[in-house]
Amino acid sequence: MSAILEVKDLSKRFGGLTATKNVSFSLESGELTGILGPNGAGKTTLFNLLTGFIAADSGSVLFEGQELRGLAPHKIVNRGVARTFQLTRPFLGMTVLENVVVACLSPRARDAHDKEARAQELLDHVGLGSKAREPVETLPYGDLRRLEIARALATQPNLLLLDEPFAGLGSSEIEPLAQLIKRLHREQKLTILLIEHKLREFMALVSRVIAIDFGEIIAIAPPAEIVRNPRVIEAYIGKTEAAHASA
Amino acid sequence: MKQLSIVDLSGAIVVVALLALAPVLLNSNYFTGVLTVCVIYAIWAASWDFMSGLTGRENFGHSLFIGAGAYTAGFLATVWYANPWYSLPTAVVVAVAFSLIVGFPTLRLRGPYFALAMLSASAIMQRLCLIFWEYSGGEEGLYGLDPLIQSPLHYYWFVLAILVAAVAILTALAQSHWGLLLRAIRGDEATCQAAGINVTFYKIASLTISAAFAGLGGALYAHYQLQVSPPLFSVVVSITVIIMVYVGGIGSIYGPALGAIMLTLLTELLRTFGEYRLWVYTLTLMLILFFLPNGLIAPLWRRLTERFR
Ligand SMILES: Nc1ncnc2c1ncn2[C@@H]1O[C@H](COP(=O)(O)OP(=O)(O)O)[C@@H](O)[C@H]1O
Ligand SMILES: [Mg+2]
C-alpha cells in the first residue's frame, strides 16, 4: 500500500487563534480513517485547508504525490479530492436531481455523457433515487446528508472527506448512513476521511483515528486504543467538566 | 433540461406577430420609432437578466456596455467613415472587451465589488466623454451617423428580429446545463466549488455574453438616433434596465424583454399627463413591485398557462 495523502506540518492561524498547528499525517490508499476532536478543535478548518477553501499559512498537502496547497478549491476537486459540508448546503430552488447534475458537469466527470442519467444513478446509489424529481427543499435532514455524498461522488473522487455526516441525525438514520459509507469504502475502494466529534458513532466504522485538540494532533491509533489514550480522555473529560461547570 | 413547451412557443409567436404588425396597423412613423426604442430596451433588459438574473450578481452599470456599443458605432461613422454595417460586430467586440476589463478583477471576489465596479466604470466613462470632448464631442456627443436601413419600418423589423434571436439564444442557454450552473452559482458559490465548478469562469463568461448583446443593442440605438451622447453611459439607463427586469420577472429572459416593452410604452403613453408623468410612472412601478415582488409578466404568464402544461 502507498500513501494517497501526505500532510506535512500544516498550520493556520486566525488572528491570535491557532486553529491548525503543525498537523502531519498520511492516509494509505483505500483506508477509512476518522478524525476525532471536541467542538472547536479545528477539524473543519483542517478540511478547509486540505480542500483549498482556506489558505494554509505553512506546510504542504501532497495528494497522489502532487502539491495541493495553493490550488483553488474547484481544481482540488478535479484532482480527485471531494468533500461534504458539516452544514448541508444544497442548491435551493432546484430539484434533487439538478443538485447532483451540477457536480456531474465538473471537468472530472466529463466521461459521463448523459449527465441526468449519471446523476440518477448516483441518487439510486445513495438511496435517494425515488426523490430525484422533488424540490430539494422537501428533503429531511438525513436525506440532505445523502445528497451531499451523491454530489461529492459525482466528481469521481479518489479521496472523500466527510464532515460530521452523522451530526443531527436520529439513531434510526445513523445506521443506514454508516452502511452506505461502508459500502462506498468496500465496493469502490474509496479512501475516506471522516470527521466525528462523538466517539461512539465511528468506532465500528474506521480502522484508524486521528485525534485532534486545539488544532494539534494528540494521538493516532486504532479506535480500540484511542479510547484508552490518556490525552484523548483528558481532552474529552476536560471538555465535559468544563461544559458541566459552565452549565 | 427543460423542453420548450407548445404553450410557450405559441405565446411567443403571438407576441412577436403582434409586435411585427402593430406599426403596419397604426401606420405612424412616430409610433414605429417608439416601438424601435421599446425593442432595443428589451434587448438590454434580456441581456442584463442573463448574467445578473441567473447568477444573482447584480450589475449596476449595464450602461457601460450600452454606451460602449453606441460610441463604437459613433466613432466608426464620424471618425473612420466606415460602412455602417461594421458597427454591429465592432460594437460587440468592444463591449466584450469592456466586460473582461471589469469582470476579471472583480468577479473572482465575493461581496459588492462587481456591482460597484460596474457602477463606477460606467460613471467614469460618462466623465471621460466630457473630459476628452475633442474626440467624443463632449456634451453634444457624435452625430451624423448613417441609418443601417433607410425605411423606419424595415429598421424596426430588423431590430425586432435581433431581439427575437437574442431572446431565443439567451433562453436556450439559460435552459441548458450552462443556465443550471449559473443558477447554482446564485444559490451557493462554495457548493459549486465543492462540485468542481470553476465559478469565476462561468461568471465572467456569462458577463461577456450579456455585454455582447448590450453592446449590440447600443449600436442599434445609435443607428436609430443617428447620434450618441454621454447620457447613454449614465446610471439612469442602468437603473431603468434593472427596473424593467424586475417588473418583467427576473431570471426568465422573456419577462424582462416584455417588461421593457411595456414600461417604454407606458412612458410614452404618459406623455399626455404632462408634468405629472414621472409621478404616475413611479407610482405604477411601486405598486407593481410592492404587490408583485416577483414581477408582473413572467409570473402572470406561468399562472395563466399552468393548466396547459
Ligand atoms: N474562517 C474563520 N475565521 C476565524 N476563525 C475561524 C474560522 N474558521 C474557524 N475558526 C475558528 O477556528 C476554531 C476551529 O474551528 P473548526 O475548525 O470549525 O472546529 P471543529 O470543526 O473542530 O468544531 C474555532 O475556534 C473557530 O471559531
Ligand atoms: Mg466542524
Coordinates of C-alpha atoms and ligand atoms in Angstrom, one line a residue:
Chain A
M1 CA 0.0 0.0 0.0
S2 CA 1.1 3.5 -0.7
A3 CA 0.2 6.9 0.8
I4 CA -2.5 8.7 -1.2
L5 CA -2.4 11.8 1.0
E6 CA 0.6 13.1 2.9
V7 CA 0.0 16.2 5.1
K8 CA 3.2 17.8 6.5
D9 CA 3.4 20.5 9.2
L10 CA 0.2 22.2 8.1
S11 CA -0.6 25.3 10.2
K12 CA -3.2 28.0 10.2
R13 CA -3.8 31.0 12.5
F14 CA -6.9 33.1 12.6
G15 CA -5.6 36.3 14.3
G16 CA -4.5 35.1 17.7
L17 CA -6.1 31.7 17.5
T18 CA -4.1 28.8 16.1
A19 CA -6.8 26.7 14.5
T20 CA -4.3 24.2 13.0
K21 CA -0.9 23.6 14.4
N22 CA 1.9 21.5 12.7
V23 CA -0.5 18.8 11.6
S24 CA 1.2 15.9 9.9
F25 CA -0.3 12.6 8.9
S26 CA -0.7 10.4 5.9
L27 CA -3.5 8.2 4.5
E28 CA -3.0 4.9 2.8
S29 CA -4.9 4.3 -0.4
G30 CA -8.2 2.6 0.4
E31 CA -8.1 3.4 4.1
L32 CA -11.2 4.5 6.1
T33 CA -9.9 6.9 8.7
G34 CA -11.6 9.0 11.3
I35 CA -10.8 12.5 12.7
L36 CA -11.9 12.9 16.3
G37 CA -12.0 16.0 18.4
P38 CA -14.3 18.1 20.5
N39 CA -16.2 21.1 19.1
G40 CA -13.9 23.9 18.0
A41 CA -10.8 21.6 17.9
G42 CA -10.1 22.6 14.3
K43 CA -11.5 19.6 12.4
T44 CA -13.5 21.6 9.8
T45 CA -10.6 24.0 9.4
L46 CA -8.3 21.1 8.6
F47 CA -10.8 20.0 5.8
N48 CA -10.9 23.6 4.6
L49 CA -7.1 23.6 4.3
L50 CA -7.0 20.3 2.5
T51 CA -9.6 21.4 0.0
G52 CA -8.4 24.9 -0.6
F53 CA -11.3 26.7 0.9
I54 CA -8.9 28.3 3.3
A55 CA -5.2 29.1 2.5
A56 CA -2.7 27.5 4.9
D57 CA 0.0 29.6 6.5
S58 CA 2.6 26.9 6.1
G59 CA 3.1 23.2 5.4
S60 CA 2.2 21.0 2.5
V61 CA -0.5 18.7 1.3
L62 CA 0.7 16.0 -1.2
F63 CA -2.1 14.1 -2.9
E64 CA -1.1 11.3 -5.2
G65 CA 2.4 12.8 -5.0
Q66 CA 1.3 16.3 -6.1
E67 CA 1.1 19.5 -4.1
L68 CA -2.5 20.7 -3.5
R69 CA -1.6 23.7 -1.4
G70 CA -2.2 27.0 -3.3
L71 CA -4.7 25.4 -5.7
A72 CA -8.3 26.8 -6.0
P73 CA -11.0 24.6 -4.4
H74 CA -12.5 23.5 -7.8
K75 CA -9.1 22.5 -9.1
I76 CA -8.5 20.3 -6.0
V77 CA -11.9 18.7 -6.6
N78 CA -10.9 18.0 -10.2
R79 CA -7.7 16.3 -8.9
G80 CA -9.9 13.8 -7.1
V81 CA -10.5 15.2 -3.6
A82 CA -14.2 15.7 -2.8
R83 CA -15.8 16.9 0.4
T84 CA -19.1 17.3 2.1
F85 CA -20.1 20.2 4.3
Q86 CA -20.9 19.9 8.0
L87 CA -23.9 22.1 7.5
T88 CA -25.5 20.8 4.3
R89 CA -25.6 23.3 1.5
P90 CA -28.0 22.3 -1.2
F91 CA -28.8 24.5 -4.2
L92 CA -32.3 25.8 -3.2
G93 CA -34.9 26.2 -6.0
M94 CA -33.6 23.2 -7.8
T95 CA -34.7 19.5 -7.9
V96 CA -32.7 16.9 -6.1
L97 CA -31.5 15.6 -9.5
E98 CA -30.4 19.0 -10.6
N99 CA -28.4 19.4 -7.4
V100 CA -26.3 16.4 -8.5
V101 CA -26.2 17.2 -12.2
V102 CA -24.3 20.4 -11.3
A103 CA -21.4 18.2 -10.0
C104 CA -21.7 15.9 -13.0
L105 CA -20.8 19.0 -15.1
S106 CA -17.4 19.3 -13.5
P107 CA -14.4 18.6 -15.8
R108 CA -13.5 15.5 -13.9
A109 CA -16.9 13.9 -14.6
R110 CA -16.6 14.5 -18.4
D111 CA -16.7 10.8 -19.2
A112 CA -20.4 10.7 -18.1
H113 CA -22.0 11.9 -21.3
D114 CA -25.7 11.8 -20.2
K115 CA -25.5 14.0 -17.0
E116 CA -29.0 13.3 -16.0
A117 CA -28.6 9.6 -16.2
R118 CA -25.4 9.7 -14.3
A119 CA -27.0 11.8 -11.5
Q120 CA -29.9 9.4 -11.3
E121 CA -27.5 6.5 -11.0
L122 CA -25.7 8.3 -8.1
L123 CA -29.0 9.1 -6.4
D124 CA -30.1 5.5 -6.7
H125 CA -26.7 4.5 -5.2
V126 CA -27.2 6.7 -2.0
G127 CA -30.9 5.7 -1.7
L128 CA -32.5 8.9 -3.0
G129 CA -33.5 7.6 -6.4
S130 CA -37.2 7.9 -5.8
K131 CA -36.9 11.6 -4.8
A132 CA -34.9 12.7 -7.8
R133 CA -37.7 14.9 -9.3
E134 CA -38.7 16.6 -6.0
P135 CA -37.7 20.1 -5.0
V136 CA -34.6 19.9 -2.7
E137 CA -36.5 21.9 -0.1
T138 CA -38.7 18.9 0.7
L139 CA -35.8 16.7 1.8
P140 CA -35.5 15.9 5.5
Y141 CA -32.1 16.4 7.1
G142 CA -30.9 12.8 6.8
D143 CA -31.6 12.9 3.0
L144 CA -29.7 16.1 2.6
R145 CA -26.6 14.3 4.0
R146 CA -27.0 11.6 1.4
L147 CA -27.4 14.3 -1.2
E148 CA -24.1 15.9 -0.1
I149 CA -22.5 12.5 -0.6
A150 CA -24.1 11.9 -4.0
R151 CA -22.8 15.3 -5.1
A152 CA -19.3 14.6 -3.9
L153 CA -19.3 11.2 -5.6
A154 CA -20.4 12.8 -8.9
T155 CA -16.9 14.3 -9.2
Q156 CA -15.5 10.8 -9.1
P157 CA -13.1 11.3 -6.1
N158 CA -10.2 9.1 -5.1
L159 CA -10.4 10.7 -1.6
L160 CA -13.7 11.5 0.0
L161 CA -13.8 13.9 3.0
L162 CA -17.0 13.7 5.1
D163 CA -17.5 16.4 7.7
E164 CA -19.7 15.1 10.5
P165 CA -22.0 13.1 8.3
F166 CA -24.0 11.8 11.4
A167 CA -24.5 15.2 13.1
G168 CA -28.1 16.0 13.8
L169 CA -29.4 12.6 12.7
G170 CA -31.6 10.3 14.8
S171 CA -30.4 6.9 15.7
S172 CA -32.6 5.3 13.1
E173 CA -30.9 7.3 10.4
I174 CA -27.3 6.8 11.6
E175 CA -27.1 3.1 11.0
P176 CA -28.2 3.1 7.3
L177 CA -25.8 6.0 6.6
A178 CA -23.0 4.2 8.2
Q179 CA -23.8 1.2 6.0
L180 CA -23.7 3.4 2.9
I181 CA -20.3 4.7 3.9
K182 CA -19.0 1.2 4.5
R183 CA -20.4 0.1 1.1
L184 CA -18.6 3.0 -0.7
H185 CA -15.4 2.1 1.0
R186 CA -15.7 -1.6 0.3
E187 CA -17.1 -1.6 -3.2
Q188 CA -15.4 1.4 -4.7
K189 CA -12.1 1.1 -2.8
L190 CA -12.6 4.8 -1.9
T191 CA -10.2 6.3 0.5
I192 CA -12.4 8.1 3.1
L193 CA -11.5 10.6 5.9
L194 CA -14.5 11.2 8.2
I195 CA -14.9 13.8 10.9
E196 CA -16.9 13.0 14.0
H197 CA -16.9 14.6 17.4
K198 CA -18.7 11.8 19.2
L199 CA -16.6 8.6 19.7
R200 CA -19.4 6.1 19.6
E201 CA -20.6 6.6 16.0
F202 CA -17.5 5.6 14.2
M203 CA -15.9 3.0 16.5
A204 CA -17.2 0.3 14.3
L205 CA -16.6 2.2 11.1
V206 CA -13.0 3.3 10.8
S207 CA -9.7 1.4 11.1
R208 CA -7.7 4.3 12.5
V209 CA -8.5 7.5 14.4
I210 CA -6.6 10.8 14.3
A211 CA -7.5 12.7 17.5
I212 CA -7.2 16.5 17.4
D213 CA -7.4 19.0 20.2
F214 CA -6.7 22.8 20.0
G215 CA -5.6 22.3 16.4
E216 CA -3.0 19.7 17.2
I217 CA -2.8 16.0 16.7
I218 CA -2.8 14.4 20.1
A219 CA -2.9 10.7 19.0
I220 CA -3.2 8.5 16.0
A221 CA -4.3 4.9 16.8
P222 CA -7.0 2.3 16.0
P223 CA -10.3 3.1 17.7
A224 CA -9.9 0.5 20.5
E225 CA -6.7 2.1 21.6
I226 CA -7.8 5.7 21.1
V227 CA -10.5 5.4 23.8
R228 CA -7.8 4.4 26.3
N229 CA -5.4 7.1 25.3
P230 CA -4.9 9.4 28.3
R231 CA -4.6 12.6 26.3
V232 CA -7.8 11.8 24.4
I233 CA -9.6 11.0 27.7
E234 CA -8.3 14.3 29.1
A235 CA -9.4 16.3 26.1
Y236 CA -12.9 14.8 26.4
I237 CA -13.3 14.7 30.2
G238 CA -11.8 18.1 30.4
K239 CA -14.3 19.4 27.9
T240 CA -17.2 17.6 29.7
E241 CA -16.3 19.0 33.0
A242 CA -15.9 22.5 31.6
A243 CA -19.3 22.1 30.0
H244 CA -20.8 21.0 33.3
A245 CA -19.2 23.8 35.1
S246 CA -20.5 26.4 32.7
A247 CA -24.0 24.8 32.5
Chain B
M1 CA -33.1 20.4 -19.2
K2 CA -36.5 21.8 -19.8
Q3 CA -38.3 21.3 -23.1
L4 CA -39.7 24.3 -24.8
S5 CA -43.5 23.8 -24.3
I6 CA -46.0 24.3 -27.1
V7 CA -47.8 26.8 -24.9
D8 CA -44.7 29.0 -24.6
L9 CA -43.9 28.7 -28.2
S10 CA -47.5 29.7 -29.2
G11 CA -47.3 32.6 -26.8
A12 CA -44.0 33.8 -28.3
I13 CA -45.4 33.6 -31.8
V14 CA -48.5 35.6 -31.0
V15 CA -46.5 38.3 -29.2
V16 CA -43.9 38.6 -32.0
A17 CA -46.6 38.7 -34.6
L18 CA -48.4 41.5 -32.7
L19 CA -45.2 43.4 -32.4
A20 CA -44.4 43.0 -36.1
L21 CA -47.9 44.0 -37.2
A22 CA -48.5 46.9 -34.8
P23 CA -46.7 49.6 -36.8
V24 CA -48.3 48.4 -40.0
L25 CA -51.8 48.8 -38.4
L26 CA -51.1 52.1 -36.7
N27 CA -49.2 53.4 -39.7
S28 CA -47.4 56.2 -38.0
N29 CA -43.6 56.9 -38.2
Y30 CA -43.7 58.3 -34.6
F31 CA -45.2 55.1 -33.3
T32 CA -42.7 52.9 -35.3
G33 CA -39.9 54.9 -33.6
V34 CA -41.4 54.3 -30.1
L35 CA -41.6 50.6 -30.8
T36 CA -38.0 50.6 -32.1
V37 CA -36.8 52.1 -28.7
C38 CA -39.1 49.6 -26.9
V39 CA -37.4 46.7 -28.7
I40 CA -33.9 48.0 -28.1
Y41 CA -34.6 48.3 -24.4
A42 CA -35.9 44.8 -24.5
I43 CA -32.5 43.6 -25.8
W44 CA -30.8 45.5 -23.0
A45 CA -33.1 44.0 -20.3
A46 CA -32.9 40.4 -21.6
S47 CA -29.1 40.7 -21.7
W48 CA -28.9 42.1 -18.2
D49 CA -31.1 39.3 -17.0
F50 CA -28.9 36.5 -18.5
M51 CA -25.9 37.4 -16.3
S52 CA -27.4 39.1 -13.3
G53 CA -30.8 37.4 -13.1
L54 CA -29.3 34.0 -13.3
T55 CA -26.2 34.3 -11.2
G56 CA -27.6 36.9 -8.8
R57 CA -24.6 39.1 -9.2
E58 CA -26.2 42.5 -9.9
N59 CA -24.7 44.7 -12.5
F60 CA -25.3 48.3 -11.7
G61 CA -23.5 49.6 -14.8
H62 CA -25.1 47.9 -17.8
S63 CA -24.9 51.3 -19.4
L64 CA -21.1 50.7 -19.7
F65 CA -21.8 48.1 -22.4
I66 CA -24.6 50.0 -23.9
G67 CA -22.6 53.2 -24.2
A68 CA -19.5 51.4 -25.4
G69 CA -21.5 49.8 -28.2
A70 CA -23.2 53.1 -29.2
Y71 CA -20.0 55.1 -29.1
T72 CA -18.2 52.4 -31.2
A73 CA -20.9 53.0 -33.8
G74 CA -20.5 56.7 -33.4
F75 CA -16.7 56.7 -33.8
L76 CA -16.8 54.3 -36.8
A77 CA -19.3 56.6 -38.5
T78 CA -17.8 60.0 -37.7
V79 CA -14.0 59.4 -37.5
W80 CA -13.4 56.5 -39.8
Y81 CA -16.4 56.9 -42.1
A82 CA -16.8 53.2 -42.1
N83 CA -19.6 51.2 -43.7
P84 CA -22.3 51.4 -41.0
W85 CA -22.8 47.7 -41.1
Y86 CA -19.3 47.3 -39.5
S87 CA -20.8 48.9 -36.4
L88 CA -22.7 45.9 -35.1
P89 CA -19.8 43.4 -34.9
T90 CA -17.3 46.0 -33.8
A91 CA -19.7 47.2 -31.0
V92 CA -20.0 43.6 -29.8
V93 CA -16.2 43.2 -29.7
V94 CA -15.7 46.5 -27.8
A95 CA -18.4 45.7 -25.3
V96 CA -17.0 42.3 -24.6
A97 CA -13.5 43.9 -24.1
F98 CA -15.0 46.2 -21.5
S99 CA -16.7 43.3 -19.8
L100 CA -13.4 41.4 -19.5
I101 CA -11.7 44.5 -18.1
V102 CA -14.2 45.0 -15.3
G103 CA -15.2 41.3 -14.9
F104 CA -11.7 39.8 -14.5
P105 CA -10.6 41.6 -11.4
T106 CA -14.0 41.9 -9.7
L107 CA -15.9 38.7 -10.4
R108 CA -13.3 36.5 -8.7
L109 CA -14.2 38.3 -5.4
R110 CA -17.3 37.9 -3.4
G111 CA -19.2 40.8 -2.0
P112 CA -20.3 44.0 -3.7
Y113 CA -17.1 44.7 -5.7
F114 CA -18.6 43.7 -9.0
A115 CA -21.7 45.8 -8.7
L116 CA -19.7 48.8 -7.5
A117 CA -17.1 48.4 -10.2
M118 CA -19.7 48.3 -12.9
L119 CA -21.4 51.4 -11.5
S120 CA -18.1 53.3 -11.3
A121 CA -16.8 52.2 -14.7
S122 CA -20.0 53.5 -16.4
A123 CA -19.8 56.7 -14.4
I124 CA -16.1 57.1 -15.3
M125 CA -16.8 56.5 -19.0
Q126 CA -19.5 59.2 -18.9
R127 CA -17.0 61.7 -17.4
L128 CA -14.3 60.7 -19.9
C129 CA -16.7 61.6 -22.7
L130 CA -16.8 65.1 -21.3
I131 CA -13.1 65.4 -20.5
F132 CA -12.0 64.2 -23.9
W133 CA -14.5 66.3 -25.7
E134 CA -12.3 66.9 -28.8
Y135 CA -12.7 63.2 -29.6
S136 CA -16.0 62.4 -28.1
G137 CA -18.0 65.5 -28.9
G138 CA -18.4 66.3 -25.3
E139 CA -22.0 67.0 -24.1
E140 CA -23.3 67.0 -27.7
G141 CA -21.7 63.7 -28.5
L142 CA -21.2 62.5 -32.0
Y143 CA -23.8 62.9 -34.7
G144 CA -24.2 62.3 -38.4
L145 CA -24.4 58.5 -38.2
D146 CA -26.0 56.9 -41.2
P147 CA -29.0 54.7 -40.7
L148 CA -28.4 51.0 -41.3
I149 CA -31.7 50.7 -43.2
Q150 CA -33.5 53.7 -44.6
S151 CA -37.1 52.7 -44.0
P152 CA -38.0 53.2 -40.3
L153 CA -40.4 50.3 -40.6
H154 CA -37.8 47.9 -42.1
Y155 CA -35.3 49.0 -39.5
Y156 CA -37.9 48.3 -36.8
W157 CA -38.4 44.8 -38.2
F158 CA -34.6 44.3 -38.3
V159 CA -34.3 45.3 -34.6
L160 CA -37.2 43.1 -33.7
A161 CA -35.6 40.1 -35.5
I162 CA -32.4 40.7 -33.4
L163 CA -34.5 40.8 -30.2
V164 CA -36.1 37.5 -31.2
A165 CA -32.7 36.0 -31.9
A166 CA -31.3 37.4 -28.7
V167 CA -34.2 36.0 -26.5
A168 CA -34.0 32.7 -28.3
I169 CA -30.3 32.3 -27.8
L170 CA -30.3 33.5 -24.2
T171 CA -33.3 31.3 -23.3
A172 CA -31.7 28.3 -24.9
L173 CA -28.5 29.0 -22.9
A174 CA -30.5 29.6 -19.7
Q175 CA -32.3 26.3 -20.0
S176 CA -29.2 24.4 -20.8
H177 CA -26.6 23.0 -18.4
W178 CA -24.9 26.4 -18.6
G179 CA -28.0 28.0 -17.1
L180 CA -28.2 25.3 -14.5
L181 CA -24.6 26.2 -13.4
L182 CA -25.4 29.9 -13.4
R183 CA -28.4 29.3 -11.1
A184 CA -26.2 27.1 -8.9
I185 CA -23.8 29.9 -8.6
R186 CA -26.6 32.2 -7.5
G187 CA -27.5 29.5 -4.9
D188 CA -24.1 28.9 -3.2
E189 CA -20.7 29.6 -4.7
A190 CA -18.9 27.4 -2.2
T191 CA -21.1 24.4 -3.0
C192 CA -20.4 25.0 -6.7
Q193 CA -16.6 24.9 -6.0
A194 CA -17.1 21.7 -3.9
A195 CA -18.8 20.3 -7.0
G196 CA -15.7 21.1 -9.0
I197 CA -17.1 24.0 -10.9
N198 CA -14.9 27.0 -11.9
V199 CA -17.3 29.6 -10.6
T200 CA -15.2 32.6 -11.8
F201 CA -15.0 31.3 -15.3
Y202 CA -18.8 30.9 -15.6
K203 CA -19.4 34.3 -14.1
I204 CA -17.0 36.1 -16.5
A205 CA -18.2 34.1 -19.5
S206 CA -21.9 35.0 -18.8
L207 CA -20.9 38.6 -18.3
T208 CA -19.3 38.7 -21.8
I209 CA -22.4 37.2 -23.3
S210 CA -24.5 39.8 -21.5
A211 CA -22.2 42.6 -22.7
A212 CA -22.2 41.3 -26.3
F213 CA -26.0 41.7 -26.6
A214 CA -26.0 45.0 -24.7
G215 CA -23.3 46.4 -26.9
L216 CA -25.2 45.2 -30.0
G217 CA -28.3 47.0 -28.7
G218 CA -26.2 50.1 -28.1
A219 CA -25.1 50.2 -31.7
L220 CA -28.7 49.6 -32.9
Y221 CA -29.8 52.5 -30.7
A222 CA -27.0 54.8 -32.2
H223 CA -28.1 54.0 -35.7
Y224 CA -31.7 54.7 -34.8
Q225 CA -31.0 58.1 -33.1
L226 CA -28.2 58.8 -35.6
Q227 CA -26.2 60.3 -32.8
V228 CA -24.7 59.3 -29.5
S229 CA -24.2 61.3 -26.3
P230 CA -22.8 60.8 -22.8
P231 CA -26.1 60.1 -21.0
L232 CA -26.0 56.7 -22.7
F233 CA -23.4 55.8 -20.1
S234 CA -25.5 57.2 -17.2
V235 CA -26.6 55.2 -14.2
V236 CA -30.2 56.3 -15.1
V237 CA -30.0 53.9 -18.1
S238 CA -28.7 51.1 -15.9
I239 CA -31.3 51.5 -13.3
T240 CA -34.1 51.8 -15.9
V241 CA -33.0 48.5 -17.3
I242 CA -32.9 46.9 -13.8
I243 CA -36.4 48.1 -13.1
M244 CA -37.6 46.7 -16.4
V245 CA -36.1 43.3 -15.4
Y246 CA -37.8 43.3 -12.0
V247 CA -41.2 44.2 -13.5
G248 CA -40.9 41.6 -16.1
G249 CA -39.8 38.8 -13.7
I250 CA -36.1 38.3 -13.0
G251 CA -34.4 35.2 -14.4
S252 CA -36.9 34.4 -17.1
I253 CA -35.3 36.4 -20.0
Y254 CA -38.6 36.8 -21.9
G255 CA -40.2 38.5 -18.9
P256 CA -37.6 41.3 -18.7
A257 CA -37.8 41.7 -22.5
L258 CA -41.6 42.2 -22.3
G259 CA -41.3 44.3 -19.2
A260 CA -39.0 46.7 -21.1
I261 CA -41.5 47.0 -23.9
M262 CA -44.4 47.6 -21.5
L263 CA -42.6 50.2 -19.5
T264 CA -41.2 52.1 -22.5
L265 CA -44.7 52.2 -24.0
L266 CA -46.1 53.3 -20.6
T267 CA -43.6 56.2 -20.6
E268 CA -44.8 57.3 -24.0
L269 CA -48.5 57.0 -23.1
L270 CA -47.9 59.0 -20.0
R271 CA -46.7 62.0 -22.1
T272 CA -50.4 63.1 -22.0
F273 CA -50.1 63.6 -18.3
G274 CA -47.5 66.3 -18.9
E275 CA -45.7 67.3 -15.7
Y276 CA -47.4 64.5 -13.7
R277 CA -45.8 61.9 -15.9
L278 CA -43.0 61.0 -13.6
W279 CA -45.3 60.7 -10.6
V280 CA -47.7 58.4 -12.4
Y281 CA -44.8 56.3 -13.7
T282 CA -43.1 56.0 -10.3
L283 CA -46.4 55.2 -8.6
T284 CA -47.2 52.5 -11.1
L285 CA -43.8 50.9 -10.6
M286 CA -44.1 51.0 -6.8
L287 CA -47.5 49.4 -6.9
I288 CA -46.3 46.6 -9.2
L289 CA -43.2 45.9 -7.2
F290 CA -45.0 46.1 -3.9
F291 CA -47.8 43.8 -4.8
L292 CA -45.8 41.5 -7.1
P293 CA -42.3 41.3 -5.8
N294 CA -41.5 38.5 -8.3
G295 CA -42.6 40.8 -11.2
L296 CA -45.6 41.0 -13.4
I297 CA -45.2 39.4 -16.7
A298 CA -43.3 36.1 -16.3
P299 CA -45.3 35.1 -13.1
L300 CA -48.5 36.1 -14.7
W301 CA -47.8 34.0 -17.8
R302 CA -46.9 31.0 -15.7
R303 CA -50.1 31.3 -13.7
L304 CA -52.2 31.7 -16.9
T305 CA -50.7 28.7 -18.6
E306 CA -50.3 26.4 -15.6
R307 CA -53.2 24.2 -16.6
F308 CA -52.0 23.6 -20.2
R309 CA -48.6 22.3 -19.2
Ligands
LIG1 N1 -12.8 31.4 8.9 C1 -12.5 31.5 10.2 N2 -12.1 32.7 10.8 C2 -11.8 32.8 12.1 N3 -11.9 31.8 12.9 C3 -12.3 30.6 12.5 C4 -12.6 30.4 11.1 N4 -13.0 29.1 10.9 C5 -12.8 28.5 12.1 N5 -12.4 29.4 13.1 C6 -12.1 29.1 14.5 O1 -11.2 28.0 14.5 C7 -11.5 27.1 15.5 C8 -11.8 25.7 15.0 O2 -13.0 25.7 14.3 P1 -13.5 24.5 13.5 O3 -12.4 24.0 12.6 O4 -14.8 24.8 12.8 O5 -13.7 23.4 14.6 P2 -14.4 22.0 14.6 O6 -14.8 21.7 13.2 O7 -13.4 21.0 15.1 O8 -15.6 22.1 15.5 C9 -12.8 27.7 16.2 O9 -12.3 28.4 17.4 C10 -13.4 28.6 15.2 O10 -14.0 29.7 15.8
MG2 MG -16.7 21.3 12.4

